[in-house]
Short mmCIF file of C-alpha atoms in Angstrom, two decimals:
data_model
loop_
_atom_site.label_atom_id
_atom_site.label_comp_id
_atom_site.label_asym_id
_atom_site.label_seq_id
_atom_site.Cartn_x
_atom_site.Cartn_y
_atom_site.Cartn_z
CA UNK G 1 -4.85 -57.87 -53.19
CA UNK G 2 -8.41 -57.63 -54.49
CA UNK G 3 -9.39 -55.99 -51.20
CA UNK G 4 -7.26 -52.90 -51.66
CA UNK G 5 -8.23 -52.89 -55.34
CA UNK G 6 -11.85 -52.47 -54.19
CA UNK G 7 -10.83 -49.67 -51.83
CA UNK G 8 -8.86 -47.87 -54.54
CA UNK G 9 -11.65 -48.42 -57.04
CA UNK G 10 -14.15 -46.71 -54.75
CA UNK G 11 -12.12 -43.59 -53.98
CA UNK G 12 -11.27 -43.06 -57.64
CA UNK G 13 -14.75 -43.89 -58.88
CA UNK G 14 -16.50 -41.34 -56.68
CA UNK G 15 -13.82 -38.81 -57.65
CA UNK G 16 -14.30 -39.48 -61.37
CA UNK G 17 -18.09 -39.64 -61.23
CA UNK G 18 -18.23 -36.16 -59.75
CA UNK G 19 -16.68 -35.00 -63.03
CA UNK G 20 -19.46 -36.76 -64.99
CA UNK G 21 -22.30 -34.52 -66.18
CA UNK G 22 -24.81 -37.41 -66.03
CA UNK G 23 -23.97 -38.20 -62.38
CA UNK G 24 -24.20 -34.53 -61.45
CA UNK G 25 -27.56 -34.14 -63.19
CA UNK G 26 -29.05 -37.31 -61.68
CA UNK G 27 -28.15 -36.30 -58.12
CA UNK G 28 -28.99 -32.60 -58.63
CA UNK G 29 -25.40 -31.35 -58.58
CA UNK G 30 -24.55 -31.95 -54.90
CA UNK G 31 -22.25 -29.32 -53.41
CA UNK G 32 -20.79 -28.26 -50.07
CA UNK G 33 -21.74 -30.39 -47.07
CA UNK G 34 -24.12 -32.59 -49.12
CA UNK G 35 -21.33 -33.47 -51.55
CA UNK G 36 -19.06 -34.10 -48.59
CA UNK G 37 -21.55 -36.45 -46.94
CA UNK G 38 -22.04 -38.50 -50.11
CA UNK G 39 -18.27 -38.99 -50.29
CA UNK G 40 -17.89 -39.58 -46.56
CA UNK G 41 -20.69 -42.17 -46.31
CA UNK G 42 -18.22 -44.90 -47.36
CA UNK G 43 -16.10 -44.12 -44.30
CA UNK G 44 -19.21 -43.98 -42.11
CA UNK G 45 -19.98 -47.58 -43.05
CA UNK G 46 -16.42 -48.57 -42.23
CA UNK G 47 -16.63 -46.95 -38.79
CA UNK G 48 -19.88 -48.79 -38.00
CA UNK G 49 -18.30 -52.16 -38.85
CA UNK G 50 -15.19 -51.87 -36.68
CA UNK G 51 -16.57 -53.45 -33.45
CA UNK G 52 -17.27 -56.64 -35.42
CA UNK G 53 -13.94 -56.83 -37.27
CA UNK G 54 -11.78 -58.53 -34.59
CA UNK G 55 -14.63 -60.90 -33.67
CA UNK G 56 -14.83 -62.25 -37.22
CA UNK G 57 -11.04 -62.38 -37.60
CA UNK G 58 -10.29 -64.14 -34.33
CA UNK G 59 -13.24 -66.52 -34.33
CA UNK G 60 -13.41 -67.60 -37.97
CA UNK G 61 -9.88 -66.96 -39.20
CA UNK G 62 -8.41 -64.62 -41.77
CA UNK G 63 -9.80 -66.34 -44.88
CA UNK G 64 -13.43 -66.55 -43.77
CA UNK G 65 -13.37 -62.93 -42.59
CA UNK G 66 -12.30 -61.90 -46.11
CA UNK G 67 -15.01 -64.12 -47.60
CA UNK G 68 -17.78 -62.59 -45.48
CA UNK G 69 -16.64 -58.99 -45.96
CA UNK G 70 -16.39 -59.47 -49.72
CA UNK G 71 -20.02 -60.60 -49.96
CA UNK G 72 -21.12 -57.46 -48.11
CA UNK G 73 -19.27 -55.34 -50.67
CA UNK G 74 -20.82 -57.22 -53.59
CA UNK G 75 -24.27 -56.47 -52.18
CA UNK G 76 -23.31 -52.82 -51.76
CA UNK G 77 -22.13 -52.55 -55.37
CA UNK G 78 -25.43 -53.96 -56.66
CA UNK G 79 -27.49 -51.49 -54.60
CA UNK G 80 -25.20 -48.67 -55.73
CA UNK G 81 -25.68 -49.51 -59.40
CA UNK G 82 -29.47 -49.50 -59.22
CA UNK G 83 -29.82 -46.56 -56.80
CA UNK G 84 -32.93 -44.50 -57.59
CA UNK G 85 -32.04 -41.47 -55.49
CA UNK G 86 -29.30 -40.00 -53.32
CA UNK G 87 -30.57 -41.87 -50.25
CA UNK G 88 -30.20 -45.24 -52.00
CA UNK G 89 -26.76 -44.24 -53.22
CA UNK G 90 -25.58 -43.22 -49.76
CA UNK G 91 -26.94 -46.46 -48.25
CA UNK G 92 -25.03 -48.45 -50.87
CA UNK G 93 -21.81 -46.61 -50.07
CA UNK G 94 -22.34 -47.31 -46.36
CA UNK G 95 -22.71 -51.03 -47.22
CA UNK G 96 -19.49 -50.95 -49.25
CA UNK G 97 -17.70 -49.23 -46.40
CA UNK G 98 -19.11 -51.72 -43.89
CA UNK G 99 -17.49 -54.63 -45.69
CA UNK G 100 -14.04 -53.22 -46.38
CA UNK G 101 -12.41 -53.03 -42.88
CA UNK G 102 -13.04 -56.71 -42.14
CA UNK G 103 -11.27 -57.62 -45.35
CA UNK G 104 -8.39 -55.17 -44.92
CA UNK G 105 -7.64 -56.23 -41.35
CA UNK G 106 -7.83 -59.93 -42.24
CA UNK G 107 -5.78 -59.65 -45.43
CA UNK G 108 -3.01 -57.48 -43.98
CA UNK G 109 -2.70 -59.83 -41.01
CA UNK G 110 -2.76 -62.93 -43.24
CA UNK G 111 -0.03 -61.60 -45.52
CA UNK G 112 2.16 -60.61 -42.59
CA UNK G 113 1.64 -63.86 -40.69
CA UNK G 114 1.92 -66.19 -43.68
CA UNK G 115 4.78 -64.49 -45.51
CA UNK G 116 8.37 -65.67 -45.25
CA UNK G 117 10.11 -63.33 -42.75
CA UNK G 118 12.58 -61.97 -45.28
CA UNK G 119 9.80 -61.25 -47.79
CA UNK G 120 7.16 -60.00 -45.33
CA UNK G 121 7.90 -56.24 -45.70
CA UNK G 122 7.64 -56.38 -49.49
CA UNK G 123 4.46 -58.49 -49.40
CA UNK G 124 2.65 -56.19 -46.98
CA UNK G 125 3.79 -53.15 -48.95
CA UNK G 126 2.57 -54.62 -52.24
CA UNK G 127 -0.79 -55.17 -50.53
CA UNK G 128 -1.19 -51.40 -50.31
CA UNK G 129 0.11 -50.95 -53.87
CA UNK G 130 -2.91 -52.85 -55.17
CA UNK G 131 -5.00 -49.88 -54.01
CA UNK G 132 -3.65 -48.00 -57.01
CA UNK G 133 -4.46 -50.88 -59.34
CA UNK G 134 -8.09 -50.32 -58.35
CA UNK G 135 -7.68 -46.57 -58.66
CA UNK G 136 -6.25 -46.79 -62.18
CA UNK G 137 -8.90 -49.32 -63.23
CA UNK G 138 -11.70 -47.08 -62.00
CA UNK G 139 -10.20 -44.01 -63.65
CA UNK G 140 -9.95 -45.83 -66.99
CA UNK G 141 -13.48 -47.25 -66.77
CA UNK G 142 -14.99 -43.89 -65.82
CA UNK G 143 -13.10 -42.19 -68.64
CA UNK G 144 -14.51 -44.74 -71.09
CA UNK G 145 -18.09 -44.63 -69.78
CA UNK G 146 -18.07 -40.83 -69.67
CA UNK G 147 -19.12 -40.85 -73.34
CA UNK G 148 -22.26 -42.96 -72.69
CA UNK G 149 -25.23 -40.65 -73.19
CA UNK G 150 -27.31 -42.04 -70.32
CA UNK G 151 -27.21 -42.82 -66.62
CA UNK G 152 -25.28 -45.98 -67.43
CA UNK G 153 -22.25 -43.71 -67.68
CA UNK G 154 -22.15 -43.88 -63.87
CA UNK G 155 -24.13 -47.07 -63.22
CA UNK G 156 -21.63 -49.19 -65.20
CA UNK G 157 -18.58 -48.39 -63.03
CA UNK G 158 -20.81 -48.70 -59.96
CA UNK G 159 -21.66 -52.35 -60.68
CA UNK G 160 -18.10 -53.13 -61.77
CA UNK G 161 -16.95 -52.24 -58.27
CA UNK G 162 -18.15 -55.73 -57.30
CA UNK G 163 -15.60 -57.42 -59.60
CA UNK G 164 -12.57 -57.41 -57.23
CA UNK G 165 -14.72 -58.74 -54.39
CA UNK G 166 -16.06 -61.54 -56.58
CA UNK G 167 -12.49 -62.52 -57.42
CA UNK G 168 -11.70 -62.59 -53.70
CA UNK G 169 -14.74 -64.78 -53.01
CA UNK G 170 -13.70 -67.21 -55.74
CA UNK G 171 -10.10 -67.61 -54.61
CA UNK G 172 -9.67 -66.76 -50.93
CA UNK G 173 -10.65 -70.19 -49.57
CA UNK G 174 -7.98 -71.75 -51.78
CA UNK G 175 -5.32 -69.88 -49.81
CA UNK G 176 -3.64 -71.33 -46.69
CA UNK G 177 -4.79 -70.03 -43.32
CA UNK G 178 -2.50 -68.04 -41.05
CA UNK G 179 -0.19 -70.47 -39.18
CA UNK G 180 -0.31 -68.21 -36.14
CA UNK G 181 -4.12 -68.29 -36.09
CA UNK G 182 -4.09 -72.09 -36.45
CA UNK G 183 -1.65 -72.44 -33.55
CA UNK G 184 -3.82 -70.13 -31.44
CA UNK G 185 -6.66 -72.63 -32.04
CA UNK G 186 -4.43 -75.63 -31.14
CA UNK G 187 -4.27 -76.81 -34.75
CA UNK G 188 -0.51 -77.26 -34.62
CA UNK G 189 -0.19 -79.96 -37.28
CA UNK G 190 -1.96 -77.85 -39.91
CA UNK G 191 0.22 -74.87 -39.06
CA UNK G 192 3.35 -77.02 -39.25
CA UNK G 193 2.40 -78.36 -42.68
CA UNK G 194 1.81 -74.83 -44.00
CA UNK G 195 5.16 -73.60 -42.70
CA UNK G 196 6.93 -76.61 -44.23
CA UNK G 197 5.30 -75.98 -47.61
CA UNK G 198 5.75 -72.21 -47.77
CA UNK G 199 8.82 -71.55 -45.63
CA UNK G 200 10.91 -74.68 -46.23
CA UNK G 201 9.93 -75.77 -49.76
CA UNK G 202 8.57 -79.08 -48.45
CA UNK G 203 11.56 -79.99 -46.26
CA UNK G 204 10.04 -81.76 -43.26
CA UNK G 205 13.36 -81.65 -41.40
CA UNK G 206 13.89 -77.92 -41.83
CA UNK G 207 15.61 -76.43 -38.78
CA UNK G 208 14.18 -73.05 -39.73
CA UNK G 209 10.60 -74.33 -39.47
CA UNK G 210 11.34 -76.09 -36.17
CA UNK G 211 12.71 -72.85 -34.81
CA UNK G 212 9.82 -70.85 -36.20
CA UNK G 213 7.21 -73.20 -34.72
CA UNK G 214 8.87 -73.07 -31.31
CA UNK G 215 9.08 -69.30 -31.37
CA UNK G 216 5.47 -68.86 -32.47
CA UNK G 217 4.19 -71.31 -29.84
CA UNK G 218 6.11 -69.68 -27.02
CA UNK G 219 5.19 -66.14 -28.01
CA UNK G 220 1.51 -66.86 -28.67
CA UNK G 221 1.17 -68.71 -25.40
CA UNK G 222 2.58 -65.76 -23.49
CA UNK G 223 0.47 -63.24 -25.40
CA UNK G 224 -2.80 -65.16 -25.07
CA UNK G 225 -2.22 -65.99 -21.40
CA UNK G 226 -1.74 -62.28 -20.73
CA UNK G 227 -4.76 -61.30 -22.81
CA UNK G 228 -8.44 -61.47 -21.89
CA UNK G 229 -9.41 -60.94 -25.53
CA UNK G 230 -11.01 -57.60 -24.77
CA UNK G 231 -10.72 -54.15 -26.31
CA UNK G 232 -9.51 -53.03 -22.88
CA UNK G 233 -6.37 -55.13 -23.43
CA UNK G 234 -5.20 -52.36 -25.76
CA UNK G 235 -4.85 -50.05 -22.75
CA UNK G 236 -3.68 -52.35 -19.93
CA UNK G 237 0.09 -51.78 -20.09
CA UNK G 238 2.40 -48.92 -20.96
CA UNK G 239 3.62 -50.83 -24.02
CA UNK G 240 0.08 -51.39 -25.28
CA UNK G 241 -0.85 -47.77 -24.70
CA UNK G 242 2.12 -46.67 -26.76
CA UNK G 243 0.98 -48.95 -29.59
CA UNK G 244 -2.47 -47.35 -29.34
CA UNK G 245 -0.97 -43.86 -29.64
CA UNK G 246 1.10 -44.89 -32.67
CA UNK G 247 -1.91 -46.55 -34.34
CA UNK G 248 -3.99 -43.44 -33.71
CA UNK G 249 -1.27 -41.29 -35.25
CA UNK G 250 -0.92 -43.56 -38.28
CA UNK G 251 -4.68 -43.59 -38.82
CA UNK G 252 -4.77 -39.80 -38.78
CA UNK G 253 -1.57 -39.29 -40.76
CA UNK G 254 -2.53 -41.63 -43.59
CA UNK G 255 -5.81 -39.76 -44.19
CA UNK G 256 -5.17 -36.22 -42.91
CA UNK G 257 -2.08 -35.52 -44.97
CA UNK G 258 -4.03 -33.95 -47.82
CA UNK G 259 -4.45 -37.13 -49.84
CA UNK G 260 -8.26 -37.13 -49.63
CA UNK G 261 -8.27 -33.68 -51.20
CA UNK G 262 -6.71 -35.18 -54.33
CA UNK G 263 -8.46 -38.56 -54.18
CA UNK G 264 -12.00 -37.19 -53.86
CA UNK G 265 -11.89 -33.63 -55.21
CA UNK G 266 -9.37 -33.54 -58.04
CA UNK G 267 -12.00 -32.26 -60.48
CA UNK G 268 -12.94 -29.41 -58.15
CA UNK G 269 -9.28 -28.46 -57.63
CA UNK G 270 -8.58 -28.37 -61.36
CA UNK G 271 -11.69 -26.30 -62.04
CA UNK G 272 -10.47 -23.78 -59.46
CA UNK G 273 -7.31 -23.20 -61.52
CA UNK G 274 -9.03 -22.95 -64.89
CA UNK G 275 -9.62 -26.52 -66.14
CA UNK G 276 -13.25 -26.62 -67.22
CA UNK G 277 -13.45 -29.40 -69.82
CA UNK G 278 -14.57 -32.67 -68.19
CA UNK G 279 -12.75 -34.81 -70.77
CA UNK G 280 -9.45 -33.03 -70.08
CA UNK G 281 -9.95 -33.47 -66.34
CA UNK G 282 -10.64 -37.19 -66.84
CA UNK G 283 -7.38 -37.49 -68.80
CA UNK G 284 -5.43 -35.87 -65.96
CA UNK G 285 -7.21 -38.21 -63.56
CA UNK G 286 -6.17 -41.32 -65.52
CA UNK G 287 -2.60 -40.06 -65.84
CA UNK G 288 -2.39 -39.35 -62.12
CA UNK G 289 -3.72 -42.82 -61.30
CA UNK G 290 -1.13 -44.47 -63.55
CA UNK G 291 1.62 -42.36 -61.97
CA UNK G 292 0.37 -43.36 -58.50
CA UNK G 293 0.61 -47.06 -59.35
CA UNK G 294 4.14 -46.72 -60.73
CA UNK G 295 5.45 -44.77 -57.75
CA UNK G 296 3.67 -47.01 -55.22
CA UNK G 297 5.14 -50.18 -56.73
CA UNK G 298 8.60 -48.61 -56.77
CA UNK G 299 8.29 -47.51 -53.14
CA UNK G 300 7.15 -51.00 -52.09
CA UNK G 301 10.38 -52.47 -53.43
CA UNK G 302 12.43 -50.09 -51.28
CA UNK G 303 11.11 -51.22 -47.89
CA UNK G 304 13.86 -53.82 -47.46
CA UNK G 305 16.60 -51.29 -48.24
CA UNK G 306 15.82 -48.48 -45.82
CA UNK G 307 14.87 -48.25 -42.17
CA UNK G 308 11.26 -47.49 -41.29
CA UNK G 309 11.97 -44.17 -39.59
CA UNK G 310 14.05 -42.94 -42.53
CA UNK G 311 11.23 -43.63 -44.99
CA UNK G 312 8.56 -42.09 -42.77
CA UNK G 313 10.63 -38.95 -42.20
CA UNK G 314 11.41 -38.63 -45.92
CA UNK G 315 7.68 -38.96 -46.61
CA UNK G 316 6.56 -36.35 -44.07
CA UNK G 317 9.24 -33.78 -44.98
CA UNK G 318 8.51 -34.15 -48.70
CA UNK G 319 4.75 -33.76 -48.19
CA UNK G 320 5.23 -30.58 -46.17
CA UNK G 321 7.47 -29.02 -48.84
CA UNK G 322 5.04 -30.03 -51.60
CA UNK G 323 2.01 -28.58 -49.82
CA UNK G 324 3.79 -25.29 -49.19
CA UNK G 325 4.70 -25.04 -52.89
CA UNK G 326 1.20 -26.11 -53.94
CA UNK G 327 -0.44 -23.52 -51.67
CA UNK G 328 1.72 -20.72 -53.11
CA UNK G 329 0.95 -21.74 -56.71
CA UNK G 330 -2.76 -22.07 -55.94
CA UNK G 331 -2.83 -18.58 -54.42
CA UNK G 332 -0.97 -17.06 -57.39
CA UNK G 333 -3.27 -18.75 -59.91
CA UNK G 334 -6.52 -17.75 -58.24
CA UNK G 335 -5.37 -14.20 -57.44
CA UNK G 336 -4.39 -13.66 -61.08
CA UNK G 337 -7.70 -15.11 -62.27
CA UNK G 338 -9.65 -12.78 -59.95
CA UNK G 339 -7.74 -9.82 -61.43
CA UNK G 340 -8.64 -10.91 -64.96
CA UNK G 341 -5.18 -12.26 -65.77
CA UNK G 342 -3.89 -15.77 -66.47
CA UNK G 343 -0.79 -17.05 -64.65
CA UNK G 344 0.18 -20.09 -66.72
CA UNK G 345 3.32 -20.77 -64.69
CA UNK G 346 1.46 -21.00 -61.39
CA UNK G 347 -1.24 -23.17 -63.00
CA UNK G 348 1.40 -25.59 -64.26
CA UNK G 349 2.93 -25.50 -60.78
CA UNK G 350 -0.35 -26.71 -59.27
CA UNK G 351 -0.38 -29.71 -61.61
CA UNK G 352 3.30 -30.39 -60.88
CA UNK G 353 2.79 -30.45 -57.11
CA UNK G 354 -0.30 -32.66 -57.38
CA UNK G 355 1.77 -35.20 -59.33
CA UNK G 356 4.77 -34.75 -56.99
CA UNK G 357 2.53 -35.52 -54.03
CA UNK G 358 2.02 -39.13 -55.06
CA UNK G 359 5.61 -40.49 -54.77
CA UNK G 360 6.13 -38.46 -51.60
CA UNK G 361 3.07 -40.04 -49.98
CA UNK G 362 3.80 -43.52 -51.27
CA UNK G 363 7.33 -43.87 -49.86
CA UNK G 364 5.94 -43.81 -46.34
CA UNK G 365 2.22 -43.84 -45.72
CA UNK G 366 1.42 -46.23 -48.55
CA UNK G 367 4.48 -48.50 -48.65
CA UNK G 368 4.97 -48.96 -44.91
CA UNK G 369 1.69 -48.59 -43.05
CA UNK G 370 0.51 -52.23 -42.90
CA UNK G 371 4.07 -53.52 -42.68
CA UNK G 372 4.58 -51.28 -39.65
CA UNK G 373 1.25 -52.16 -38.02
CA UNK G 374 1.83 -55.91 -38.33
CA UNK G 375 5.26 -55.40 -36.74
CA UNK G 376 3.98 -53.16 -33.93
CA UNK G 377 1.11 -55.36 -32.72
CA UNK G 378 1.60 -58.83 -31.16
CA UNK G 379 -0.60 -61.62 -32.51
CA UNK G 380 -3.09 -61.70 -29.61
CA UNK G 381 -4.00 -58.05 -30.22
CA UNK G 382 -3.20 -57.73 -33.93
CA UNK G 383 -6.79 -57.83 -35.23
CA UNK G 384 -7.96 -55.31 -32.65
CA UNK G 385 -4.86 -53.18 -33.15
CA UNK G 386 -5.29 -52.91 -36.91
CA UNK G 387 -9.05 -52.40 -36.44
CA UNK G 388 -8.25 -49.56 -34.03
CA UNK G 389 -5.99 -48.03 -36.69
CA UNK G 390 -8.85 -48.41 -39.17
CA UNK G 391 -11.16 -46.56 -36.76
CA UNK G 392 -8.97 -43.47 -36.74
CA UNK G 393 -8.22 -43.74 -40.44
CA UNK G 394 -11.93 -43.92 -41.27
CA UNK G 395 -12.80 -41.10 -38.85
CA UNK G 396 -10.13 -38.97 -40.49
CA UNK G 397 -11.39 -39.87 -43.97
CA UNK G 398 -14.98 -39.12 -42.97
CA UNK G 399 -14.01 -35.73 -41.56
CA UNK G 400 -11.77 -34.65 -44.42
CA UNK G 401 -14.05 -35.82 -47.23
CA UNK G 402 -16.96 -34.05 -45.53
CA UNK G 403 -15.13 -30.82 -44.72
CA UNK G 404 -12.93 -30.44 -47.83
CA UNK G 405 -15.65 -29.13 -50.19
CA UNK G 406 -16.87 -26.75 -47.48
CA UNK G 407 -13.34 -25.41 -46.96
CA UNK G 408 -12.68 -25.04 -50.68
CA UNK G 409 -16.01 -23.27 -51.25
CA UNK G 410 -15.58 -20.83 -48.38
CA UNK G 411 -11.88 -20.00 -48.12
CA UNK G 412 -10.62 -21.48 -51.41
CA UNK G 413 -6.80 -21.81 -51.60
CA UNK G 414 -6.42 -20.87 -47.91
CA UNK G 415 -7.85 -24.29 -47.00
CA UNK G 416 -4.51 -25.80 -48.04
CA UNK G 417 -2.79 -23.88 -45.20
CA UNK G 418 -4.52 -26.22 -42.72
CA UNK G 419 -2.73 -29.18 -44.29
CA UNK G 420 0.61 -27.33 -44.23
CA UNK G 421 0.26 -26.85 -40.46
CA UNK G 422 -0.84 -30.44 -39.88
CA UNK G 423 2.06 -31.84 -41.93
CA UNK G 424 4.44 -29.80 -39.78
CA UNK G 425 3.02 -31.55 -36.71
CA UNK G 426 3.42 -34.95 -38.39
CA UNK G 427 7.13 -34.33 -38.90
CA UNK G 428 7.64 -33.56 -35.21
CA UNK G 429 5.61 -36.57 -34.03
CA UNK G 430 7.34 -39.07 -36.32
CA UNK G 431 10.79 -37.84 -35.34
CA UNK G 432 10.20 -38.16 -31.59
CA UNK G 433 7.80 -41.11 -31.27
CA UNK G 434 8.09 -43.62 -34.13
CA UNK G 435 10.24 -46.64 -33.10
CA UNK G 436 12.48 -48.57 -35.48
CA UNK G 437 11.27 -52.10 -36.34
CA UNK G 438 13.53 -52.88 -39.28
CA UNK G 439 15.20 -56.31 -39.50
CA UNK G 440 13.40 -58.19 -36.70
CA UNK G 441 10.91 -61.09 -36.69
CA UNK G 442 7.31 -60.71 -35.54
CA UNK G 443 8.07 -62.73 -32.41
CA UNK G 444 11.05 -60.53 -31.52
CA UNK G 445 8.88 -57.46 -32.07
CA UNK G 446 6.06 -58.81 -29.88
CA UNK G 447 7.67 -57.15 -26.85
CA UNK G 448 9.27 -54.14 -28.54
CA UNK G 449 7.88 -51.77 -25.89
CA UNK G 450 8.37 -54.15 -22.97
CA UNK G 451 11.52 -55.29 -21.16
CA UNK G 452 14.34 -56.76 -23.21
CA UNK G 453 14.24 -59.77 -20.85
CA UNK G 454 10.74 -60.66 -22.03
CA UNK G 455 11.80 -60.50 -25.66
CA UNK G 456 14.77 -62.73 -24.89
CA UNK G 457 12.49 -65.26 -23.21
CA UNK G 458 10.12 -65.23 -26.18
CA UNK G 459 12.87 -66.22 -28.62
CA UNK G 460 14.81 -68.57 -26.35
CA UNK G 461 12.91 -71.54 -27.79
CA UNK G 462 14.46 -70.78 -31.16
CA UNK G 463 17.96 -71.11 -29.76
CA UNK G 464 17.00 -74.45 -28.24
CA UNK G 465 15.64 -75.66 -31.57
CA UNK G 466 18.75 -74.56 -33.40
CA UNK G 467 20.87 -76.38 -30.87
CA UNK G 468 19.42 -79.61 -32.23
CA UNK G 469 16.91 -80.60 -29.58
CA UNK G 470 14.08 -82.89 -30.69
CA UNK G 471 10.52 -81.63 -30.91
CA UNK G 472 9.56 -82.80 -27.41
CA UNK G 473 12.54 -81.08 -25.83
CA UNK G 474 11.85 -77.93 -27.82
CA UNK G 475 8.21 -77.92 -26.75
CA UNK G 476 9.19 -78.55 -23.14
CA UNK G 477 11.65 -75.67 -23.32
CA UNK G 478 8.96 -73.41 -24.74
CA UNK G 479 6.54 -74.41 -21.98
CA UNK G 480 9.18 -73.68 -19.33
CA UNK G 481 9.70 -70.24 -20.81
CA UNK G 482 5.97 -69.60 -20.78
CA UNK G 483 5.63 -70.64 -17.16
CA UNK G 484 8.31 -68.18 -16.05
CA UNK G 485 7.45 -65.28 -18.33
CA UNK G 486 5.32 -62.50 -16.91
CA UNK G 487 4.19 -60.20 -19.70
CA UNK G 488 1.92 -58.05 -17.57
CA UNK G 489 4.70 -55.96 -16.09
#
């Protein structure tokens, strides 16, 4: 959870610091493309790290990947705090961005692979909710330090960004490793003990654990036999290529839906509609962060009640309606201001739609994204699959955070029309291409885009286990299934 707290802390901190007079003065009031690059440098670091993410995850395991990535972020926070110029500051943000994808990929996979099947959707959704814990924490800290009459008004939150990573470093090695990763390394006894402890409450004779072990062994064997552990594996079959397309879409949708406009440029947006007092803007920022946390936590608890497609469609439709309303209010406010009038109603409408955006975004793109990715990608490709999603998400974040201030400076409220058009496309894509994954185990979903026969073979070992066969017979059955299963078709 500390991983997404770090991510949320960063996006909110850079947003809040741009409201700070001391930060603006120290860095000579960056604007336009320069402001965009300072914000986007975090995503640049993340993009540079992605080739190494699956290597660390698959070779050293989920826990050690989190441990290593967290240390990189601690180093970045220290450099950021003591930055002497904009170049130092950008380098520090690149370091912070370099560490975060390794941790996110490892943590989301660990939660999905370790969690009890019935609880997995809620656990992976709550993982994303912790982003808003970091966001609210950063907003509160920046609001408090805004009154410090020195550069420590921005240096203090900069060094405190290391705190969530330090918590991760202290605790992550106390967590159990992913049973699926252990089995992939032929450490079956360790995996079995973990499943007994966390999925059967210590019952060594649990039929559920026997069935789960058999299913994981059979499925992993088939996946790994069919995989050369290469990035090219993501494109070898029609099913894999469809997963790639969906991961690309999710990466773009989660960061190109207008959320970066609010996350990184709230102060600029509010100043455009007449809010000029930095303290008042900081108060709105804190309130919005608290509202985000409440709505994200609520949405995370709904993932077991509604199908994935229903929640994604509700999210996309709501965002489109909100952006249309927001664009109209923004135009009315700025047109009135240019004419020397004040349109209070339209100004209030802008604030309303900014707050309405948060629950609309959270019911889909926040609550479901990692749940959906873990379900879409089979174990053998899960690290690379989520890293591939991260690539497109970080590219989208880099582009939008860089281009947003340029768009707002040059065409003002009309820049929001771009997001209206893009959200319309998202609705069409989700409706026609997003598959339903609700109510199935990870092993059953491993072949969601392949033949039904392959999925049946992957879970046949479970039926054998439930029929009361002993461990040797179950393992023999699983091996027979593996020998006759061809997952390359």
